[in-house]
């Protein structure tokens, strides 16, 4: 199965199903602009990314809205595209 990026305007993933997420704005924290996350049950997004400075994962939600910090603005937490994560097949 070959996965491809899907625009969130075309189709949304199943709620609660973990997927890869992309937004061009996220390239400041990851050169590829990719996070892992899911669509929550109330129409928002939950995503996580690795922070080298703090040496841990940071979790963001699309209902955050602290205008004091660009990274915490709600509109900056919404992905533009998503992709299914292919299952690991072991034999």
PDB file of N, CA and C in Angstrom:
ATOM      1  N   UNK A   1       0.843  -1.177   0.000  1.00  0.00           N
ATOM      2  CA  UNK A   1       0.000   0.000   0.000  1.00  0.00           C
ATOM      3  C   UNK A   1       0.891   1.244   0.000  1.00  0.00           C
ATOM      4  N   UNK A   2       0.734   2.079  -0.979  1.00  0.00           N
ATOM      5  CA  UNK A   2       1.511   3.320  -1.083  1.00  0.00           C
ATOM      6  C   UNK A   2       0.657   4.472  -0.571  1.00  0.00           C
ATOM      7  N   UNK A   3       1.098   5.088   0.510  1.00  0.00           N
ATOM      8  CA  UNK A   3       0.353   6.211   1.075  1.00  0.00           C
ATOM      9  C   UNK A   3       0.693   7.495   0.331  1.00  0.00           C
ATOM     10  N   UNK A   4      -0.257   8.404   0.312  1.00  0.00           N
ATOM     11  CA  UNK A   4      -0.053   9.703  -0.321  1.00  0.00           C
ATOM     12  C   UNK A   4      -0.646  10.777   0.586  1.00  0.00           C
ATOM     13  N   UNK A   5      -0.130  11.981   0.476  1.00  0.00           N
ATOM     14  CA  UNK A   5      -0.652  13.095   1.250  1.00  0.00           C
ATOM     15  C   UNK A   5      -2.041  13.467   0.736  1.00  0.00           C
ATOM     16  N   UNK A   6      -2.959  13.703   1.669  1.00  0.00           N
ATOM     17  CA  UNK A   6      -4.327  14.095   1.351  1.00  0.00           C
ATOM     18  C   UNK A   6      -4.591  15.456   1.969  1.00  0.00           C
ATOM     19  N   UNK A   7      -5.149  16.363   1.202  1.00  0.00           N
ATOM     20  CA  UNK A   7      -5.496  17.683   1.727  1.00  0.00           C
ATOM     21  C   UNK A   7      -6.660  17.555   2.708  1.00  0.00           C
ATOM     22  N   UNK A   8      -6.602  18.304   3.802  1.00  0.00           N
ATOM     23  CA  UNK A   8      -7.704  18.263   4.780  1.00  0.00           C
ATOM     24  C   UNK A   8      -8.975  18.882   4.205  1.00  0.00           C
ATOM     25  N   UNK A   9      -8.856  19.611   3.105  1.00  0.00           N
ATOM     26  CA  UNK A   9     -10.055  20.159   2.460  1.00  0.00           C
ATOM     27  C   UNK A   9     -10.736  19.114   1.576  1.00  0.00           C
ATOM     28  N   UNK A  10      -9.994  18.075   1.176  1.00  0.00           N
ATOM     29  CA  UNK A  10     -10.555  17.007   0.352  1.00  0.00           C
ATOM     30  C   UNK A  10     -11.200  15.912   1.191  1.00  0.00           C
ATOM     31  N   UNK A  11     -10.506  15.499   2.251  1.00  0.00           N
ATOM     32  CA  UNK A  11     -10.957  14.381   3.076  1.00  0.00           C
ATOM     33  C   UNK A  11     -10.256  14.445   4.422  1.00  0.00           C
ATOM     34  N   UNK A  12     -10.956  14.077   5.480  1.00  0.00           N
ATOM     35  CA  UNK A  12     -10.364  14.029   6.817  1.00  0.00           C
ATOM     36  C   UNK A  12     -10.131  12.579   7.222  1.00  0.00           C
ATOM     37  N   UNK A  13      -9.122  12.342   8.056  1.00  0.00           N
ATOM     38  CA  UNK A  13      -8.917  10.974   8.538  1.00  0.00           C
ATOM     39  C   UNK A  13     -10.005  10.599   9.545  1.00  0.00           C
ATOM     40  N   UNK A  14     -10.101   9.336   9.819  1.00  0.00           N
ATOM     41  CA  UNK A  14     -11.039   8.862  10.831  1.00  0.00           C
ATOM     42  C   UNK A  14     -10.640   9.454  12.193  1.00  0.00           C
ATOM     43  N   UNK A  15     -11.603   9.911  12.957  1.00  0.00           N
ATOM     44  CA  UNK A  15     -11.322  10.509  14.271  1.00  0.00           C
ATOM     45  C   UNK A  15     -10.609   9.501  15.168  1.00  0.00           C
ATOM     46  N   UNK A  16      -9.576   9.972  15.858  1.00  0.00           N
ATOM     47  CA  UNK A  16      -8.821   9.148  16.792  1.00  0.00           C
ATOM     48  C   UNK A  16      -7.805   8.229  16.141  1.00  0.00           C
ATOM     49  N   UNK A  17      -7.714   8.219  14.825  1.00  0.00           N
ATOM     50  CA  UNK A  17      -6.797   7.357  14.090  1.00  0.00           C
ATOM     51  C   UNK A  17      -5.498   8.115  13.857  1.00  0.00           C
ATOM     52  N   UNK A  18      -4.387   7.590  14.387  1.00  0.00           N
ATOM     53  CA  UNK A  18      -3.093   8.271  14.314  1.00  0.00           C
ATOM     54  C   UNK A  18      -2.575   8.334  12.878  1.00  0.00           C
ATOM     55  N   UNK A  19      -2.182   9.546  12.438  1.00  0.00           N
ATOM     56  CA  UNK A  19      -1.692   9.780  11.080  1.00  0.00           C
ATOM     57  C   UNK A  19      -0.512  10.748  11.122  1.00  0.00           C
ATOM     58  N   UNK A  20       0.193  10.861   9.996  1.00  0.00           N
ATOM     59  CA  UNK A  20       1.199  11.898   9.844  1.00  0.00           C
ATOM     60  C   UNK A  20       0.487  13.167   9.398  1.00  0.00           C
ATOM     61  N   UNK A  21       0.932  14.304   9.905  1.00  0.00           N
ATOM     62  CA  UNK A  21       0.325  15.591   9.591  1.00  0.00           C
ATOM     63  C   UNK A  21       1.384  16.523   9.014  1.00  0.00           C
ATOM     64  N   UNK A  22       0.960  17.441   8.152  1.00  0.00           N
ATOM     65  CA  UNK A  22       1.890  18.393   7.543  1.00  0.00           C
ATOM     66  C   UNK A  22       1.279  19.784   7.523  1.00  0.00           C
ATOM     67  N   UNK A  23       2.143  20.769   7.779  1.00  0.00           N
ATOM     68  CA  UNK A  23       1.811  22.169   7.576  1.00  0.00           C
ATOM     69  C   UNK A  23       3.125  22.894   7.298  1.00  0.00           C
ATOM     70  N   UNK A  24       3.152  23.692   6.252  1.00  0.00           N
ATOM     71  CA  UNK A  24       4.361  24.445   5.883  1.00  0.00           C
ATOM     72  C   UNK A  24       4.883  25.275   7.058  1.00  0.00           C
ATOM     73  N   UNK A  25       3.985  25.799   7.895  1.00  0.00           N
ATOM     74  CA  UNK A  25       4.371  26.627   9.045  1.00  0.00           C
ATOM     75  C   UNK A  25       5.175  25.849  10.083  1.00  0.00           C
ATOM     76  N   UNK A  26       5.080  24.527  10.066  1.00  0.00           N
ATOM     77  CA  UNK A  26       5.774  23.708  11.060  1.00  0.00           C
ATOM     78  C   UNK A  26       7.245  23.480  10.714  1.00  0.00           C
ATOM     79  N   UNK A  27       7.696  23.990   9.571  1.00  0.00           N
ATOM     80  CA  UNK A  27       9.093  23.786   9.182  1.00  0.00           C
ATOM     81  C   UNK A  27      10.070  24.504  10.108  1.00  0.00           C
ATOM     82  N   UNK A  28       9.585  25.410  10.943  1.00  0.00           N
ATOM     83  CA  UNK A  28      10.458  26.049  11.922  1.00  0.00           C
ATOM     84  C   UNK A  28      10.824  25.092  13.054  1.00  0.00           C
ATOM     85  N   UNK A  29      10.041  24.043  13.257  1.00  0.00           N
ATOM     86  CA  UNK A  29      10.323  23.071  14.322  1.00  0.00           C
ATOM     87  C   UNK A  29      10.777  21.727  13.771  1.00  0.00           C
ATOM     88  N   UNK A  30      10.527  21.474  12.485  1.00  0.00           N
ATOM     89  CA  UNK A  30      10.916  20.239  11.823  1.00  0.00           C
ATOM     90  C   UNK A  30      11.150  20.599  10.359  1.00  0.00           C
ATOM     91  N   UNK A  31      12.331  20.358   9.822  1.00  0.00           N
ATOM     92  CA  UNK A  31      12.628  20.767   8.445  1.00  0.00           C
ATOM     93  C   UNK A  31      11.645  20.234   7.403  1.00  0.00           C
ATOM     94  N   UNK A  32      10.963  19.139   7.711  1.00  0.00           N
ATOM     95  CA  UNK A  32       9.995  18.575   6.773  1.00  0.00           C
ATOM     96  C   UNK A  32       8.573  19.042   7.062  1.00  0.00           C
ATOM     97  N   UNK A  33       8.353  19.724   8.165  1.00  0.00           N
ATOM     98  CA  UNK A  33       7.021  20.226   8.498  1.00  0.00           C
ATOM     99  C   UNK A  33       6.037  19.143   8.898  1.00  0.00           C
ATOM    100  N   UNK A  34       6.552  18.032   9.432  1.00  0.00           N
ATOM    101  CA  UNK A  34       5.707  16.879   9.739  1.00  0.00           C
ATOM    102  C   UNK A  34       5.559  16.684  11.253  1.00  0.00           C
ATOM    103  N   UNK A  35       4.349  16.334  11.661  1.00  0.00           N
ATOM    104  CA  UNK A  35       4.047  15.940  13.041  1.00  0.00           C
ATOM    105  C   UNK A  35       3.251  14.636  12.990  1.00  0.00           C
ATOM    106  N   UNK A  36       3.121  13.996  14.131  1.00  0.00           N
ATOM    107  CA  UNK A  36       2.229  12.852  14.249  1.00  0.00           C
ATOM    108  C   UNK A  36       1.032  13.317  15.065  1.00  0.00           C
ATOM    109  N   UNK A  37      -0.157  12.852  14.737  1.00  0.00           N
ATOM    110  CA  UNK A  37      -1.316  13.309  15.484  1.00  0.00           C
ATOM    111  C   UNK A  37      -2.597  12.644  15.030  1.00  0.00           C
ATOM    112  N   UNK A  38      -3.710  13.219  15.464  1.00  0.00           N
ATOM    113  CA  UNK A  38      -5.019  12.671  15.126  1.00  0.00           C
ATOM    114  C   UNK A  38      -6.088  13.754  15.225  1.00  0.00           C
ATOM    115  N   UNK A  39      -7.214  13.481  14.596  1.00  0.00           N
ATOM    116  CA  UNK A  39      -8.381  14.339  14.665  1.00  0.00           C
ATOM    117  C   UNK A  39      -9.168  13.902  15.900  1.00  0.00           C
ATOM    118  N   UNK A  40      -9.383  14.825  16.836  1.00  0.00           N
ATOM    119  CA  UNK A  40     -10.082  14.428  18.067  1.00  0.00           C
ATOM    120  C   UNK A  40     -11.591  14.348  17.819  1.00  0.00           C
ATOM    121  N   UNK A  41     -12.319  13.911  18.789  1.00  0.00           N
ATOM    122  CA  UNK A  41     -13.751  13.680  18.639  1.00  0.00           C
ATOM    123  C   UNK A  41     -14.616  14.923  18.591  1.00  0.00           C
ATOM    124  N   UNK A  42     -14.023  16.098  18.724  1.00  0.00           N
ATOM    125  CA  UNK A  42     -14.814  17.340  18.707  1.00  0.00           C
ATOM    126  C   UNK A  42     -14.400  18.267  17.555  1.00  0.00           C
ATOM    127  N   UNK A  43     -13.772  17.704  16.534  1.00  0.00           N
ATOM    128  CA  UNK A  43     -13.428  18.475  15.350  1.00  0.00           C
ATOM    129  C   UNK A  43     -12.122  19.217  15.402  1.00  0.00           C
ATOM    130  N   UNK A  44     -11.299  18.968  16.404  1.00  0.00           N
ATOM    131  CA  UNK A  44      -9.994  19.613  16.506  1.00  0.00           C
ATOM    132  C   UNK A  44      -8.872  18.628  16.237  1.00  0.00           C
ATOM    133  N   UNK A  45      -7.665  19.142  16.208  1.00  0.00           N
ATOM    134  CA  UNK A  45      -6.479  18.322  15.950  1.00  0.00           C
ATOM    135  C   UNK A  45      -5.590  18.276  17.182  1.00  0.00           C
ATOM    136  N   UNK A  46      -4.969  17.132  17.425  1.00  0.00           N
ATOM    137  CA  UNK A  46      -3.947  16.965  18.455  1.00  0.00           C
ATOM    138  C   UNK A  46      -2.710  16.473  17.731  1.00  0.00           C
ATOM    139  N   UNK A  47      -1.572  17.134  17.959  1.00  0.00           N
ATOM    140  CA  UNK A  47      -0.347  16.727  17.271  1.00  0.00           C
ATOM    141  C   UNK A  47       0.849  16.855  18.200  1.00  0.00           C
ATOM    142  N   UNK A  48       1.912  16.128  17.849  1.00  0.00           N
ATOM    143  CA  UNK A  48       3.134  16.153  18.648  1.00  0.00           C
ATOM    144  C   UNK A  48       4.338  16.264  17.731  1.00  0.00           C
ATOM    145  N   UNK A  49       5.371  16.938  18.238  1.00  0.00           N
ATOM    146  CA  UNK A  49       6.625  17.044  17.507  1.00  0.00           C
ATOM    147  C   UNK A  49       7.779  17.026  18.505  1.00  0.00           C
ATOM    148  N   UNK A  50       8.953  16.605  18.035  1.00  0.00           N
ATOM    149  CA  UNK A  50      10.146  16.525  18.859  1.00  0.00           C
ATOM    150  C   UNK A  50      10.783  17.899  18.990  1.00  0.00           C
ATOM    151  N   UNK A  51      11.132  18.276  20.225  1.00  0.00           N
ATOM    152  CA  UNK A  51      11.818  19.535  20.487  1.00  0.00           C
ATOM    153  C   UNK A  51      13.240  19.221  20.948  1.00  0.00           C
ATOM    154  N   UNK A  52      14.226  19.511  20.096  1.00  0.00           N
ATOM    155  CA  UNK A  52      15.623  19.238  20.451  1.00  0.00           C
ATOM    156  C   UNK A  52      16.077  20.069  21.647  1.00  0.00           C
ATOM    157  N   UNK A  53      15.589  21.287  21.745  1.00  0.00           N
ATOM    158  CA  UNK A  53      16.003  22.177  22.831  1.00  0.00           C
ATOM    159  C   UNK A  53      15.618  21.606  24.194  1.00  0.00           C
ATOM    160  N   UNK A  54      14.401  21.084  24.315  1.00  0.00           N
ATOM    161  CA  UNK A  54      13.926  20.525  25.581  1.00  0.00           C
ATOM    162  C   UNK A  54      14.118  19.019  25.666  1.00  0.00           C
ATOM    163  N   UNK A  55      14.543  18.390  24.563  1.00  0.00           N
ATOM    164  CA  UNK A  55      14.786  16.958  24.502  1.00  0.00           C
ATOM    165  C   UNK A  55      13.538  16.151  24.881  1.00  0.00           C
ATOM    166  N   UNK A  56      12.405  16.561  24.316  1.00  0.00           N
ATOM    167  CA  UNK A  56      11.155  15.827  24.537  1.00  0.00           C
ATOM    168  C   UNK A  56      10.133  16.192  23.467  1.00  0.00           C
ATOM    169  N   UNK A  57       9.017  15.487  23.499  1.00  0.00           N
ATOM    170  CA  UNK A  57       7.931  15.797  22.563  1.00  0.00           C
ATOM    171  C   UNK A  57       7.066  16.904  23.119  1.00  0.00           C
ATOM    172  N   UNK A  58       6.631  17.797  22.243  1.00  0.00           N
ATOM    173  CA  UNK A  58       5.668  18.834  22.606  1.00  0.00           C
ATOM    174  C   UNK A  58       4.348  18.481  21.943  1.00  0.00           C
ATOM    175  N   UNK A  59       3.278  18.600  22.689  1.00  0.00           N
ATOM    176  CA  UNK A  59       1.956  18.320  22.163  1.00  0.00           C
ATOM    177  C   UNK A  59       1.213  19.628  21.974  1.00  0.00           C
ATOM    178  N   UNK A  60       0.544  19.764  20.842  1.00  0.00           N
ATOM    179  CA  UNK A  60      -0.241  20.953  20.539  1.00  0.00           C
ATOM    180  C   UNK A  60      -1.649  20.537  20.146  1.00  0.00           C
ATOM    181  N   UNK A  61      -2.614  21.398  20.437  1.00  0.00           N
ATOM    182  CA  UNK A  61      -3.987  21.152  20.010  1.00  0.00           C
ATOM    183  C   UNK A  61      -4.488  22.365  19.243  1.00  0.00           C
ATOM    184  N   UNK A  62      -5.434  22.133  18.331  1.00  0.00           N
ATOM    185  CA  UNK A  62      -5.932  23.234  17.505  1.00  0.00           C
ATOM    186  C   UNK A  62      -6.875  24.148  18.266  1.00  0.00           C
ATOM    187  N   UNK A  63      -7.192  23.823  19.516  1.00  0.00           N
ATOM    188  CA  UNK A  63      -8.032  24.744  20.295  1.00  0.00           C
ATOM    189  C   UNK A  63      -7.205  25.640  21.213  1.00  0.00           C
ATOM    190  N   UNK A  64      -5.855  25.496  21.172  1.00  0.00           N
ATOM    191  CA  UNK A  64      -4.986  26.425  21.892  1.00  0.00           C
ATOM    192  C   UNK A  64      -5.112  27.781  21.215  1.00  0.00           C
ATOM    193  N   UNK A  65      -5.045  28.832  21.957  1.00  0.00           N
ATOM    194  CA  UNK A  65      -5.073  30.136  21.301  1.00  0.00           C
ATOM    195  C   UNK A  65      -4.452  31.203  22.186  1.00  0.00           C
ATOM    196  N   UNK A  66      -3.139  31.151  22.307  1.00  0.00           N
ATOM    197  CA  UNK A  66      -2.398  32.159  23.045  1.00  0.00           C
ATOM    198  C   UNK A  66      -1.751  33.086  22.026  1.00  0.00           C
ATOM    199  N   UNK A  67      -2.340  34.240  21.789  1.00  0.00           N
ATOM    200  CA  UNK A  67      -1.866  35.174  20.760  1.00  0.00           C
ATOM    201  C   UNK A  67      -0.483  35.747  21.066  1.00  0.00           C
ATOM    202  N   UNK A  68       0.008  35.541  22.299  1.00  0.00           N
ATOM    203  CA  UNK A  68       1.326  36.055  22.664  1.00  0.00           C
ATOM    204  C   UNK A  68       2.460  35.287  21.993  1.00  0.00           C
ATOM    205  N   UNK A  69       2.191  34.037  21.624  1.00  0.00           N
ATOM    206  CA  UNK A  69       3.224  33.186  21.050  1.00  0.00           C
ATOM    207  C   UNK A  69       2.741  32.625  19.718  1.00  0.00           C
ATOM    208  N   UNK A  70       3.490  32.846  18.659  1.00  0.00           N
ATOM    209  CA  UNK A  70       3.115  32.346  17.341  1.00  0.00           C
ATOM    210  C   UNK A  70       2.877  30.850  17.366  1.00  0.00           C
ATOM    211  N   UNK A  71       3.741  30.097  18.063  1.00  0.00           N
ATOM    212  CA  UNK A  71       3.627  28.637  18.096  1.00  0.00           C
ATOM    213  C   UNK A  71       2.353  28.157  18.775  1.00  0.00           C
ATOM    214  N   UNK A  72       1.691  29.004  19.543  1.00  0.00           N
ATOM    215  CA  UNK A  72       0.515  28.583  20.287  1.00  0.00           C
ATOM    216  C   UNK A  72      -0.795  29.096  19.693  1.00  0.00           C
ATOM    217  N   UNK A  73      -0.744  29.810  18.576  1.00  0.00           N
ATOM    218  CA  UNK A  73      -1.966  30.293  17.958  1.00  0.00           C
ATOM    219  C   UNK A  73      -2.718  29.112  17.361  1.00  0.00           C
ATOM    220  N   UNK A  74      -4.023  29.083  17.547  1.00  0.00           N
ATOM    221  CA  UNK A  74      -4.839  27.959  17.085  1.00  0.00           C
ATOM    222  C   UNK A  74      -4.662  27.696  15.592  1.00  0.00           C
ATOM    223  N   UNK A  75      -4.639  28.758  14.790  1.00  0.00           N
ATOM    224  CA  UNK A  75      -4.548  28.561  13.341  1.00  0.00           C
ATOM    225  C   UNK A  75      -3.225  27.926  12.924  1.00  0.00           C
ATOM    226  N   UNK A  76      -2.206  28.014  13.774  1.00  0.00           N
ATOM    227  CA  UNK A  76      -0.911  27.413  13.471  1.00  0.00           C
ATOM    228  C   UNK A  76      -0.832  25.942  13.861  1.00  0.00           C
ATOM    229  N   UNK A  77      -1.878  25.397  14.454  1.00  0.00           N
ATOM    230  CA  UNK A  77      -1.882  24.001  14.898  1.00  0.00           C
ATOM    231  C   UNK A  77      -2.698  23.100  13.971  1.00  0.00           C
ATOM    232  N   UNK A  78      -3.273  23.679  12.934  1.00  0.00           N
ATOM    233  CA  UNK A  78      -4.123  22.922  12.024  1.00  0.00           C
ATOM    234  C   UNK A  78      -3.308  22.454  10.824  1.00  0.00           C
ATOM    235  N   UNK A  79      -3.277  21.151  10.565  1.00  0.00           N
ATOM    236  CA  UNK A  79      -2.522  20.670   9.399  1.00  0.00           C
ATOM    237  C   UNK A  79      -3.219  21.032   8.097  1.00  0.00           C
ATOM    238  N   UNK A  80      -2.441  21.074   7.032  1.00  0.00           N
ATOM    239  CA  UNK A  80      -3.010  21.279   5.705  1.00  0.00           C
ATOM    240  C   UNK A  80      -3.179  19.949   4.984  1.00  0.00           C
ATOM    241  N   UNK A  81      -2.377  18.962   5.364  1.00  0.00           N
ATOM    242  CA  UNK A  81      -2.398  17.652   4.731  1.00  0.00           C
ATOM    243  C   UNK A  81      -2.183  16.558   5.787  1.00  0.00           C
ATOM    244  N   UNK A  82      -2.604  15.355   5.465  1.00  0.00           N
ATOM    245  CA  UNK A  82      -2.384  14.202   6.336  1.00  0.00           C
ATOM    246  C   UNK A  82      -2.096  12.968   5.490  1.00  0.00           C
ATOM    247  N   UNK A  83      -1.474  11.965   6.115  1.00  0.00           N
ATOM    248  CA  UNK A  83      -1.159  10.724   5.424  1.00  0.00           C
ATOM    249  C   UNK A  83      -1.263   9.569   6.411  1.00  0.00           C
ATOM    250  N   UNK A  84      -1.849   8.472   5.960  1.00  0.00           N
ATOM    251  CA  UNK A  84      -1.937   7.280   6.799  1.00  0.00           C
ATOM    252  C   UNK A  84      -0.538   6.753   7.092  1.00  0.00           C
ATOM    253  N   UNK A  85      -0.399   6.134   8.245  1.00  0.00           N
ATOM    254  CA  UNK A  85       0.851   5.470   8.610  1.00  0.00           C
ATOM    255  C   UNK A  85       0.692   4.004   8.240  1.00  0.00           C
ATOM    256  N   UNK A  86       1.559   3.530   7.384  1.00  0.00           N
ATOM    257  CA  UNK A  86       1.462   2.135   6.955  1.00  0.00           C
ATOM    258  C   UNK A  86       1.805   1.205   8.114  1.00  0.00           C
ATOM    259  N   UNK A  87       1.070   0.101   8.227  1.00  0.00           N
ATOM    260  CA  UNK A  87       1.333  -0.835   9.312  1.00  0.00           C
ATOM    261  C   UNK A  87       2.670  -1.537   9.128  1.00  0.00           C
ATOM    262  N   UNK A  88       3.276  -1.890  10.226  1.00  0.00           N
ATOM    263  CA  UNK A  88       4.538  -2.643  10.201  1.00  0.00           C
ATOM    264  C   UNK A  88       4.187  -4.115  10.031  1.00  0.00           C
ATOM    265  N   UNK A  89       4.721  -4.709   9.010  1.00  0.00           N
ATOM    266  CA  UNK A  89       4.430  -6.129   8.754  1.00  0.00           C
ATOM    267  C   UNK A  89       5.653  -6.931   9.164  1.00  0.00           C
ATOM    268  N   UNK A  90       5.448  -7.845  10.085  1.00  0.00           N
ATOM    269  CA  UNK A  90       6.553  -8.709  10.521  1.00  0.00           C
ATOM    270  C   UNK A  90       6.227 -10.151  10.150  1.00  0.00           C
ATOM    271  N   UNK A  91       7.251 -10.889   9.937  1.00  0.00           N
ATOM    272  CA  UNK A  91       7.057 -12.301   9.557  1.00  0.00           C
ATOM    273  C   UNK A  91       7.671 -13.207  10.593  1.00  0.00           C
TER     274      UNK A  91
END
